[in-house]
mmCIF file of C-alpha atoms in Angstrom:
data_model
loop_
_atom_site.group_PDB
_atom_site.id
_atom_site.type_symbol
_atom_site.label_atom_id
_atom_site.label_comp_id
_atom_site.label_asym_id
_atom_site.label_seq_id
_atom_site.Cartn_x
_atom_site.Cartn_y
_atom_site.Cartn_z
ATOM 1 C CA MET A 690 -18.983 -12.657 -33.562
ATOM 2 C CA PRO A 691 -15.887 -12.001 -35.734
ATOM 3 C CA ASN A 692 -16.861 -8.324 -36.047
ATOM 4 C CA THR A 693 -17.285 -8.032 -32.269
ATOM 5 C CA ALA A 694 -13.889 -9.630 -31.672
ATOM 6 C CA LEU A 695 -12.302 -7.315 -34.242
ATOM 7 C CA GLN A 696 -13.883 -4.238 -32.644
ATOM 8 C CA ARG A 697 -12.654 -5.335 -29.204
ATOM 9 C CA SER A 698 -9.155 -5.909 -30.582
ATOM 10 C CA ASN A 699 -9.131 -2.465 -32.196
ATOM 11 C CA ARG A 700 -10.305 -0.871 -28.942
ATOM 12 C CA GLN A 701 -7.491 -2.591 -27.032
ATOM 13 C CA GLU A 702 -4.890 -1.362 -29.510
ATOM 14 C CA ALA A 703 -6.305 2.152 -29.293
ATOM 15 C CA VAL A 704 -5.852 2.374 -25.532
ATOM 16 C CA GLY A 705 -2.469 0.692 -25.635
ATOM 17 C CA VAL A 706 -3.390 -2.373 -23.589
ATOM 18 C CA VAL A 707 -1.971 -5.797 -24.374
ATOM 19 C CA GLN A 708 -4.337 -8.588 -23.460
ATOM 20 C CA PRO A 709 -2.783 -11.660 -21.844
ATOM 21 C CA PRO A 710 -2.929 -14.845 -23.879
ATOM 22 C CA SER A 711 -5.263 -17.457 -22.506
ATOM 23 C CA GLY A 712 -4.371 -20.914 -21.272
ATOM 24 C CA GLY A 713 -1.556 -22.512 -19.339
ATOM 25 C CA ASP A 714 1.199 -20.983 -21.507
ATOM 26 C CA ASP A 715 0.524 -17.599 -19.939
ATOM 27 C CA VAL A 716 0.986 -19.000 -16.431
ATOM 28 C CA LEU A 717 4.308 -20.487 -17.458
ATOM 29 C CA ASN A 718 5.237 -17.167 -19.045
ATOM 30 C CA ALA A 719 4.546 -15.307 -15.807
ATOM 31 C CA ARG A 720 6.598 -17.857 -13.870
ATOM 32 C CA ARG A 721 9.461 -17.386 -16.319
ATOM 33 C CA TRP A 722 9.336 -13.633 -15.838
ATOM 34 C CA GLN A 723 9.372 -14.075 -12.080
ATOM 35 C CA ARG A 724 12.627 -16.021 -12.332
ATOM 36 C CA ILE A 725 14.164 -13.393 -14.610
ATOM 37 C CA LEU A 726 13.135 -10.501 -12.362
ATOM 38 C CA SER A 727 14.724 -12.073 -9.299
ATOM 39 C CA ASN A 728 18.071 -10.862 -10.695
ATOM 40 C CA TYR A 729 17.089 -7.247 -9.905
ATOM 41 C CA SER A 730 16.142 -7.730 -6.257
ATOM 42 C CA THR A 731 19.377 -6.737 -4.486
ATOM 43 C CA PRO A 732 19.179 -3.263 -2.887
ATOM 44 C CA SER A 733 22.112 -0.847 -2.712
ATOM 45 C CA ARG A 734 22.651 0.639 0.746
ATOM 46 C CA LEU A 735 24.290 3.821 -0.566
ATOM 47 C CA ARG A 736 21.607 4.316 -3.207
ATOM 48 C CA SER A 737 18.841 3.784 -0.645
ATOM 49 C CA ILE A 738 20.370 6.268 1.800
ATOM 50 C CA ALA A 739 20.751 8.812 -1.008
ATOM 51 C CA GLU A 740 17.134 8.275 -2.106
ATOM 52 C CA LEU A 741 15.949 8.799 1.462
ATOM 53 C CA ALA A 742 18.012 11.977 1.836
ATOM 54 C CA ILE A 743 16.898 13.595 -1.425
ATOM 55 C CA THR A 744 13.280 12.906 -0.466
ATOM 56 C CA ALA A 745 13.113 13.733 3.252
ATOM 57 C CA LEU A 746 15.340 16.833 3.308
ATOM 58 C CA PRO A 747 13.495 18.726 0.540
ATOM 59 C CA LEU A 748 10.195 17.849 2.236
ATOM 60 C CA VAL A 749 11.373 19.415 5.506
ATOM 61 C CA MET A 750 12.699 22.480 3.683
ATOM 62 C CA LEU A 751 9.497 22.971 1.715
ATOM 63 C CA TRP A 752 7.386 22.568 4.859
ATOM 64 C CA ALA A 753 9.481 25.246 6.584
ATOM 65 C CA ALA A 754 9.190 27.494 3.532
ATOM 66 C CA ALA A 755 5.410 27.056 3.473
ATOM 67 C CA TRP A 756 5.188 28.004 7.156
ATOM 68 C CA PHE A 757 7.518 30.996 6.680
ATOM 69 C CA THR A 758 5.511 32.410 3.769
ATOM 70 C CA PHE A 759 2.306 31.849 5.736
ATOM 71 C CA SER A 760 3.754 33.694 8.742
ATOM 72 C CA LEU A 761 4.461 36.661 6.457
ATOM 73 C CA GLY A 762 0.797 36.735 5.461
ATOM 74 C CA HIS A 763 1.176 35.124 2.050
ATOM 75 C CA ALA A 764 -1.210 32.200 2.404
ATOM 76 C CA TRP A 765 -1.492 31.840 -1.379
ATOM 77 C CA ALA A 766 2.271 31.271 -1.643
ATOM 78 C CA SER A 767 2.076 28.696 1.124
ATOM 79 C CA LEU A 768 -0.564 26.794 -0.846
ATOM 80 C CA LEU A 769 1.639 26.843 -3.945
ATOM 81 C CA ILE A 770 4.543 25.422 -1.978
ATOM 82 C CA ALA A 771 2.220 22.688 -0.712
ATOM 83 C CA ILE A 772 2.094 21.187 -4.226
ATOM 84 C CA PRO A 773 5.761 20.139 -4.522
ATOM 85 C CA ALA A 774 5.817 19.338 -0.798
ATOM 86 C CA ALA A 775 2.969 16.883 -1.368
ATOM 87 C CA GLY A 776 4.993 15.324 -4.179
ATOM 88 C CA PHE A 777 7.882 14.662 -1.817
ATOM 89 C CA LEU A 778 5.468 13.258 0.780
ATOM 90 C CA VAL A 779 4.126 10.835 -1.837
ATOM 91 C CA ARG A 780 7.704 9.822 -2.618
ATOM 92 C CA LEU A 781 8.391 9.305 1.077
ATOM 93 C CA PHE A 782 5.381 6.989 1.246
ATOM 94 C CA MET A 783 6.839 4.992 -1.645
ATOM 95 C CA ILE A 784 10.016 4.521 0.381
ATOM 96 C CA GLN A 785 7.839 3.282 3.231
ATOM 97 C CA HIS A 786 6.187 0.976 0.703
ATOM 98 C CA ASP A 787 9.549 -0.511 -0.289
ATOM 99 C CA CYS A 788 10.471 -0.913 3.380
ATOM 100 C CA GLY A 789 7.245 -2.870 3.862
ATOM 101 C CA HIS A 790 8.336 -5.260 1.120
ATOM 102 C CA GLY A 791 11.791 -5.584 2.685
ATOM 103 C CA THR A 792 13.446 -4.157 -0.432
ATOM 104 C CA PHE A 793 14.768 -0.731 0.526
ATOM 105 C CA PHE A 794 17.587 -2.104 2.694
ATOM 106 C CA ALA A 795 19.045 -5.593 2.849
ATOM 107 C CA GLY A 796 18.268 -6.006 6.559
ATOM 108 C CA ARG A 797 14.770 -6.304 7.960
ATOM 109 C CA LEU A 798 15.568 -4.205 11.041
ATOM 110 C CA ALA A 799 16.603 -1.197 8.950
ATOM 111 C CA ASN A 800 13.562 -1.571 6.703
ATOM 112 C CA ASP A 801 11.144 -1.796 9.608
ATOM 113 C CA TRP A 802 12.440 1.145 11.635
ATOM 114 C CA VAL A 803 12.789 3.455 8.657
ATOM 115 C CA GLY A 804 9.288 2.408 7.646
ATOM 116 C CA ARG A 805 7.906 3.083 11.135
ATOM 117 C CA VAL A 806 9.433 6.567 11.293
ATOM 118 C CA ILE A 807 8.123 7.435 7.832
ATOM 119 C CA GLY A 808 4.720 6.038 8.834
ATOM 120 C CA VAL A 809 4.405 8.812 11.415
ATOM 121 C CA LEU A 810 4.917 11.438 8.698
ATOM 122 C CA THR A 811 2.561 9.728 6.237
ATOM 123 C CA LEU A 812 -0.071 9.063 8.953
ATOM 124 C CA THR A 813 0.132 5.364 8.091
ATOM 125 C CA PRO A 814 0.903 2.832 10.864
ATOM 126 C CA TYR A 815 3.697 0.847 9.257
ATOM 127 C CA ASP A 816 3.320 -2.646 10.721
ATOM 128 C CA CYS A 817 -0.453 -2.628 10.333
ATOM 129 C CA TRP A 818 -0.229 -1.343 6.759
ATOM 130 C CA ARG A 819 2.528 -3.821 5.885
ATOM 131 C CA ARG A 820 0.310 -6.735 6.885
ATOM 132 C CA SER A 821 -2.751 -5.543 4.949
ATOM 133 C CA HIS A 822 -0.596 -4.708 1.924
ATOM 134 C CA ALA A 823 0.903 -8.188 1.987
ATOM 135 C CA ILE A 824 -2.639 -9.573 1.877
ATOM 136 C CA HIS A 825 -3.335 -7.332 -1.107
ATOM 137 C CA HIS A 826 -0.330 -8.770 -2.942
ATOM 138 C CA ALA A 827 -1.238 -12.339 -2.033
ATOM 139 C CA THR A 828 -4.860 -12.029 -3.190
ATOM 140 C CA THR A 829 -4.691 -9.544 -6.062
ATOM 141 C CA GLY A 830 -7.236 -10.331 -8.760
ATOM 142 C CA ASN A 831 -9.001 -12.996 -6.690
ATOM 143 C CA LEU A 832 -12.756 -12.406 -6.664
ATOM 144 C CA ASP A 833 -13.275 -14.752 -3.719
ATOM 145 C CA ARG A 834 -10.668 -13.099 -1.491
ATOM 146 C CA ARG A 835 -11.450 -9.399 -1.804
ATOM 147 C CA GLY A 836 -11.720 -6.981 1.077
ATOM 148 C CA ILE A 837 -8.336 -6.232 2.655
ATOM 149 C CA GLY A 838 -5.831 -3.798 1.207
ATOM 150 C CA ASP A 839 -7.790 -3.064 -1.949
ATOM 151 C CA LEU A 840 -10.658 -0.970 -3.288
ATOM 152 C CA ASP A 841 -14.157 -2.412 -3.100
ATOM 153 C CA THR A 842 -15.010 -3.769 -6.546
ATOM 154 C CA LEU A 843 -18.283 -5.544 -7.286
ATOM 155 C CA THR A 844 -19.109 -7.745 -10.232
ATOM 156 C CA VAL A 845 -22.036 -6.860 -12.482
ATOM 157 C CA ARG A 846 -24.006 -9.778 -11.047
ATOM 158 C CA GLU A 847 -23.320 -8.718 -7.446
ATOM 159 C CA TYR A 848 -24.333 -5.140 -8.166
ATOM 160 C CA ARG A 849 -27.595 -6.167 -9.833
ATOM 161 C CA ALA A 850 -28.439 -8.381 -6.845
ATOM 162 C CA LEU A 851 -28.217 -5.438 -4.422
ATOM 163 C CA PRO A 852 -31.317 -3.585 -3.177
ATOM 164 C CA TRP A 853 -31.635 0.027 -4.267
ATOM 165 C CA TRP A 854 -29.912 1.394 -1.160
ATOM 166 C CA GLY A 855 -27.001 -1.004 -1.691
ATOM 167 C CA ARG A 856 -26.621 0.228 -5.256
ATOM 168 C CA LEU A 857 -26.805 3.834 -4.075
ATOM 169 C CA LYS A 858 -24.131 3.203 -1.444
ATOM 170 C CA TYR A 859 -21.815 1.630 -4.016
ATOM 171 C CA ARG A 860 -22.440 4.453 -6.497
ATOM 172 C CA LEU A 861 -21.571 7.032 -3.844
ATOM 173 C CA TYR A 862 -18.437 5.115 -2.854
ATOM 174 C CA ARG A 863 -17.344 5.015 -6.493
ATOM 175 C CA HIS A 864 -18.152 8.668 -7.240
ATOM 176 C CA PRO A 865 -14.957 10.625 -8.056
ATOM 177 C CA LEU A 866 -15.734 13.315 -5.471
ATOM 178 C CA ILE A 867 -15.936 10.650 -2.768
ATOM 179 C CA MET A 868 -13.147 8.385 -4.045
ATOM 180 C CA PHE A 869 -10.578 11.139 -4.594
ATOM 181 C CA GLY A 870 -11.970 13.950 -2.429
ATOM 182 C CA VAL A 871 -13.565 12.808 0.804
ATOM 183 C CA GLY A 872 -11.992 9.338 0.640
ATOM 184 C CA PRO A 873 -8.305 10.262 1.075
ATOM 185 C CA ALA A 874 -9.103 12.614 3.982
ATOM 186 C CA TYR A 875 -11.142 9.902 5.689
ATOM 187 C CA LEU A 876 -8.498 7.233 5.041
ATOM 188 C CA PHE A 877 -5.435 9.090 6.290
ATOM 189 C CA LEU A 878 -6.961 11.274 9.012
ATOM 190 C CA LEU A 879 -9.537 8.880 10.502
ATOM 191 C CA GLN A 880 -9.570 5.287 9.266
ATOM 192 C CA GLN A 881 -5.874 4.652 9.827
ATOM 193 C CA ARG A 882 -6.135 5.720 13.439
ATOM 194 C CA LEU A 883 -7.547 2.231 14.091
ATOM 195 C CA PRO A 884 -6.289 -1.108 12.672
ATOM 196 C CA VAL A 885 -9.304 -1.433 10.377
ATOM 197 C CA GLY A 886 -9.528 -4.924 8.868
ATOM 198 C CA LEU A 887 -7.039 -6.364 11.353
ATOM 199 C CA MET A 888 -8.731 -5.566 14.665
ATOM 200 C CA ARG A 889 -9.109 -9.250 15.574
ATOM 201 C CA ASN A 890 -5.543 -10.201 14.659
ATOM 202 C CA GLY A 891 -3.988 -9.883 18.095
ATOM 203 C CA TRP A 892 -2.085 -7.071 19.749
ATOM 204 C CA GLN A 893 0.459 -6.257 17.022
ATOM 205 C CA PRO A 894 -1.845 -4.228 14.712
ATOM 206 C CA TRP A 895 -3.053 -2.301 17.762
ATOM 207 C CA ALA A 896 0.494 -1.669 18.985
ATOM 208 C CA SER A 897 1.578 -0.412 15.560
ATOM 209 C CA THR A 898 -1.433 1.869 15.206
ATOM 210 C CA MET A 899 -1.412 3.297 18.724
ATOM 211 C CA ALA A 900 2.360 3.883 18.695
ATOM 212 C CA THR A 901 2.014 5.758 15.413
ATOM 213 C CA ASN A 902 -0.905 7.773 16.794
ATOM 214 C CA LEU A 903 1.111 8.699 19.876
ATOM 215 C CA ALA A 904 4.086 9.853 17.811
ATOM 216 C CA ILE A 905 1.779 11.885 15.558
ATOM 217 C CA ALA A 906 0.168 13.494 18.612
ATOM 218 C CA VAL A 907 3.566 14.465 20.043
ATOM 219 C CA ILE A 908 4.721 16.063 16.791
ATOM 220 C CA VAL A 909 1.422 17.923 16.358
ATOM 221 C CA ALA A 910 1.577 19.166 19.943
ATOM 222 C CA VAL A 911 5.162 20.424 19.570
ATOM 223 C CA LEU A 912 4.532 22.176 16.256
ATOM 224 C CA THR A 913 1.297 23.684 17.529
ATOM 225 C CA TRP A 914 3.126 24.993 20.595
ATOM 226 C CA PHE A 915 5.723 26.755 18.453
ATOM 227 C CA ILE A 916 3.725 28.022 15.460
ATOM 228 C CA GLY A 917 0.081 27.869 16.582
ATOM 229 C CA ILE A 918 -2.794 25.617 15.648
ATOM 230 C CA LYS A 919 -3.982 27.811 12.765
ATOM 231 C CA ALA A 920 -0.589 27.925 11.068
ATOM 232 C CA PHE A 921 -0.066 24.205 11.550
ATOM 233 C CA LEU A 922 -3.432 23.237 10.071
ATOM 234 C CA LEU A 923 -3.260 25.640 7.128
ATOM 235 C CA VAL A 924 0.279 24.583 6.280
ATOM 236 C CA HIS A 925 0.174 20.858 6.929
ATOM 237 C CA LEU A 926 -3.356 19.869 5.942
ATOM 238 C CA PRO A 927 -3.037 20.959 2.276
ATOM 239 C CA ILE A 928 0.183 18.970 1.941
ATOM 240 C CA THR A 929 -1.347 15.898 3.563
ATOM 241 C CA LEU A 930 -4.592 16.028 1.583
ATOM 242 C CA LEU A 931 -2.882 16.608 -1.758
ATOM 243 C CA ALA A 932 -0.496 13.728 -1.116
ATOM 244 C CA GLY A 933 -3.355 11.497 0.044
ATOM 245 C CA THR A 934 -5.384 12.201 -3.070
ATOM 246 C CA ALA A 935 -2.380 11.467 -5.293
ATOM 247 C CA GLY A 936 -1.737 8.226 -3.413
ATOM 248 C CA VAL A 937 -5.327 7.009 -3.746
ATOM 249 C CA TRP A 938 -5.318 7.934 -7.440
ATOM 250 C CA LEU A 939 -2.151 5.943 -8.058
ATOM 251 C CA PHE A 940 -3.492 2.897 -6.247
ATOM 252 C CA TYR A 941 -6.761 3.187 -8.178
ATOM 253 C CA VAL A 942 -5.197 3.370 -11.635
ATOM 254 C CA GLN A 943 -2.801 0.524 -10.900
ATOM 255 C CA HIS A 944 -5.640 -2.011 -10.677
ATOM 256 C CA GLN A 945 -8.832 -0.328 -11.913
ATOM 257 C CA PHE A 946 -8.221 -0.259 -15.665
ATOM 258 C CA GLU A 947 -10.426 -1.799 -18.340
ATOM 259 C CA HIS A 948 -8.488 -4.967 -19.109
ATOM 260 C CA THR A 949 -7.257 -5.804 -15.644
ATOM 261 C CA MET A 950 -7.682 -9.386 -14.461
ATOM 262 C CA TRP A 951 -10.051 -10.938 -11.906
ATOM 263 C CA ASP A 952 -10.809 -14.644 -11.486
ATOM 264 C CA ARG A 953 -12.636 -16.925 -9.093
ATOM 265 C CA ASP A 954 -10.485 -18.906 -6.705
ATOM 266 C CA ASP A 955 -10.668 -22.154 -8.672
ATOM 267 C CA SER A 956 -9.167 -20.562 -11.807
ATOM 268 C CA TRP A 957 -7.026 -17.833 -10.223
ATOM 269 C CA ASP A 958 -3.241 -17.863 -10.550
ATOM 270 C CA LEU A 959 -1.192 -15.398 -8.484
ATOM 271 C CA ARG A 960 1.581 -14.873 -11.053
ATOM 272 C CA GLN A 961 -0.836 -14.361 -13.905
ATOM 273 C CA ALA A 962 -2.933 -11.935 -11.844
ATOM 274 C CA ALA A 963 0.194 -10.049 -10.784
ATOM 275 C CA LEU A 964 1.482 -9.559 -14.318
ATOM 276 C CA HIS A 965 -1.815 -8.864 -16.087
ATOM 277 C CA GLY A 966 -3.967 -7.493 -13.271
ATOM 278 C CA SER A 967 -1.647 -4.561 -12.576
ATOM 279 C CA SER A 968 -1.057 -1.692 -14.954
ATOM 280 C CA HIS A 969 2.049 -0.128 -16.400
ATOM 281 C CA TYR A 970 1.142 3.487 -15.691
ATOM 282 C CA GLU A 971 3.484 5.341 -18.025
ATOM 283 C CA LEU A 972 3.953 8.800 -16.542
ATOM 284 C CA PRO A 973 6.081 11.778 -17.628
ATOM 285 C CA ALA A 974 9.617 11.706 -16.213
ATOM 286 C CA LEU A 975 9.003 14.222 -13.404
ATOM 287 C CA LEU A 976 5.882 12.440 -12.150
ATOM 288 C CA ARG A 977 7.650 9.112 -12.487
ATOM 289 C CA TRP A 978 10.378 10.417 -10.160
ATOM 290 C CA PHE A 979 7.947 11.773 -7.558
ATOM 291 C CA THR A 980 5.990 8.509 -7.579
ATOM 292 C CA ALA A 981 9.178 6.429 -7.307
ATOM 293 C CA ASN A 982 8.405 4.357 -10.417
ATOM 294 C CA ILE A 983 5.344 2.815 -8.776
ATOM 295 C CA GLY A 984 3.625 3.041 -12.161
ATOM 296 C CA ILE A 985 5.688 0.029 -13.262
ATOM 297 C CA HIS A 986 3.232 -1.850 -11.157
ATOM 298 C CA HIS A 987 2.919 -5.064 -13.127
ATOM 299 C CA VAL A 988 6.631 -5.714 -12.626
ATOM 300 C CA HIS A 989 6.373 -4.754 -8.962
ATOM 301 C CA HIS A 990 3.519 -7.192 -8.344
ATOM 302 C CA LEU A 991 5.257 -10.003 -10.154
ATOM 303 C CA SER A 992 8.464 -9.435 -8.171
ATOM 304 C CA SER A 993 7.850 -7.205 -5.167
ATOM 305 C CA ARG A 994 11.443 -7.687 -3.965
ATOM 306 C CA ILE A 995 12.785 -5.270 -6.595
ATOM 307 C CA PRO A 996 13.703 -1.833 -5.151
ATOM 308 C CA TYR A 997 11.818 0.940 -6.902
ATOM 309 C CA TYR A 998 14.993 2.485 -8.309
ATOM 310 C CA ARG A 999 15.715 -0.740 -10.232
ATOM 311 C CA LEU A 1000 12.297 -0.992 -11.909
ATOM 312 C CA PRO A 1001 13.220 1.239 -14.896
ATOM 313 C CA ARG A 1002 16.212 -1.015 -15.509
ATOM 314 C CA VAL A 1003 13.857 -3.968 -15.876
ATOM 315 C CA LEU A 1004 11.960 -2.218 -18.674
ATOM 316 C CA HIS A 1005 15.232 -1.143 -20.273
ATOM 317 C CA ASP A 1006 16.540 -4.702 -20.338
ATOM 318 C CA HIS A 1007 13.189 -6.285 -21.245
ATOM 319 C CA PRO A 1008 11.259 -3.825 -23.482
ATOM 320 C CA GLU A 1009 8.617 -6.474 -24.200
ATOM 321 C CA LEU A 1010 7.206 -5.708 -20.746
ATOM 322 C CA ARG A 1011 6.532 -2.071 -21.625
ATOM 323 C CA ASP A 1012 3.234 -2.735 -23.395
ATOM 324 C CA VAL A 1013 1.753 -5.124 -20.834
ATOM 325 C CA GLY A 1014 -1.177 -3.269 -19.238
ATOM 326 C CA ARG A 1015 0.206 0.046 -20.495
ATOM 327 C CA ILE A 1016 -1.826 3.162 -19.656
ATOM 328 C CA THR A 1017 -0.720 6.733 -20.341
ATOM 329 C CA LEU A 1018 -1.555 9.723 -18.137
ATOM 330 C CA LEU A 1019 -4.258 10.886 -20.551
ATOM 331 C CA GLN A 1020 -5.787 7.430 -20.864
ATOM 332 C CA SER A 1021 -5.856 6.973 -17.093
ATOM 333 C CA PHE A 1022 -8.595 9.565 -16.640
ATOM 334 C CA GLN A 1023 -10.958 7.256 -18.524
ATOM 335 C CA CYS A 1024 -10.542 4.665 -15.770
ATOM 336 C CA VAL A 1025 -12.691 6.702 -13.371
ATOM 337 C CA ARG A 1026 -15.885 5.550 -15.090
ATOM 338 C CA LEU A 1027 -14.960 1.838 -14.790
ATOM 339 C CA VAL A 1028 -16.640 0.526 -11.646
ATOM 340 C CA LEU A 1029 -17.860 -3.065 -12.122
ATOM 341 C CA TRP A 1030 -16.179 -6.300 -13.198
ATOM 342 C CA ASP A 1031 -18.042 -8.032 -16.016
ATOM 343 C CA GLU A 1032 -17.219 -11.721 -15.676
ATOM 344 C CA ALA A 1033 -18.647 -12.510 -19.098
ATOM 345 C CA GLN A 1034 -16.644 -9.901 -21.011
ATOM 346 C CA ARG A 1035 -13.673 -10.111 -18.607
ATOM 347 C CA ARG A 1036 -13.239 -6.378 -18.287
ATOM 348 C CA LEU A 1037 -14.253 -3.477 -16.081
ATOM 349 C CA VAL A 1038 -17.343 -1.629 -17.235
ATOM 350 C CA SER A 1039 -19.199 1.542 -16.317
ATOM 351 C CA PHE A 1040 -22.620 1.887 -14.726
ATOM 352 C CA ARG A 1041 -23.937 3.155 -18.060
ATOM 353 C CA GLU A 1042 -22.796 0.045 -19.916
ATOM 354 C CA ILE A 1043 -24.990 -2.247 -17.791
#
């Protein structure tokens, strides 16, 4: 047993992950951090407007440049331009994300309407997404309350109890080509055209989704009228699909790392799950800018009222938070093989390991 514990400790140090201490002290620690982080929750109107401008305007310019190069017959150049354009679209989604948390502007009205407009561009109905994302935050790491706003994650016991076709279905769902290839296209182009998961929650999810669909249809119709259906699809689809894949990848890595945290309802604590069940995805500076600091996800989950442009300040002022759930870009690629929660070992494991 001592050797096993030592090997596990060495493995954790090697991947740069700090395990949470066990017991009630950790819960109190998370509560203490929540109080400290509340000091960073005030948004700046000028900063938010500037962030919106330096994200939306370059996206429009790059989209126009991609169409112009395509119209000249340089489809390869258009595809190259799609890469940075997708980066700005991801960043625009992160602004929508902050609006959903009520953190981008001080007033709810400004947050909601900016979020709704951006939702048309990101193909994500804002009010519907905001509700499901709030459920995700309220239930993160709770094994008994999975299913809305998160990725399907089975325990080892649940997987072993499935019939062969259930195991096959889960394996296909978790395959990288499905998760990061087919999955983003299905999510943003098809699934989000209906209020999936909230279809029985009254008229509001339907109103949000259908209003977004109508606005998308109008924009598509206008652009198709002016530039043609072929140009629109070959310019816009690569941007959308690249951004969608990046978004799904980010969401995956933020919670699907080896030493994340899941508990049954009777032993689950929201603050503890927020701090230790979300990663600190340490990205290079350029990627950190395009992803609007969303990699500082453990801090975000513990205090979702902090605007994304204040998250780096939290780590600057409190460097002890840097190593909590820390994953580098290179280490993150190893997370793809982790697909099942082992309740005995309290870590995510691969199919091969079981």
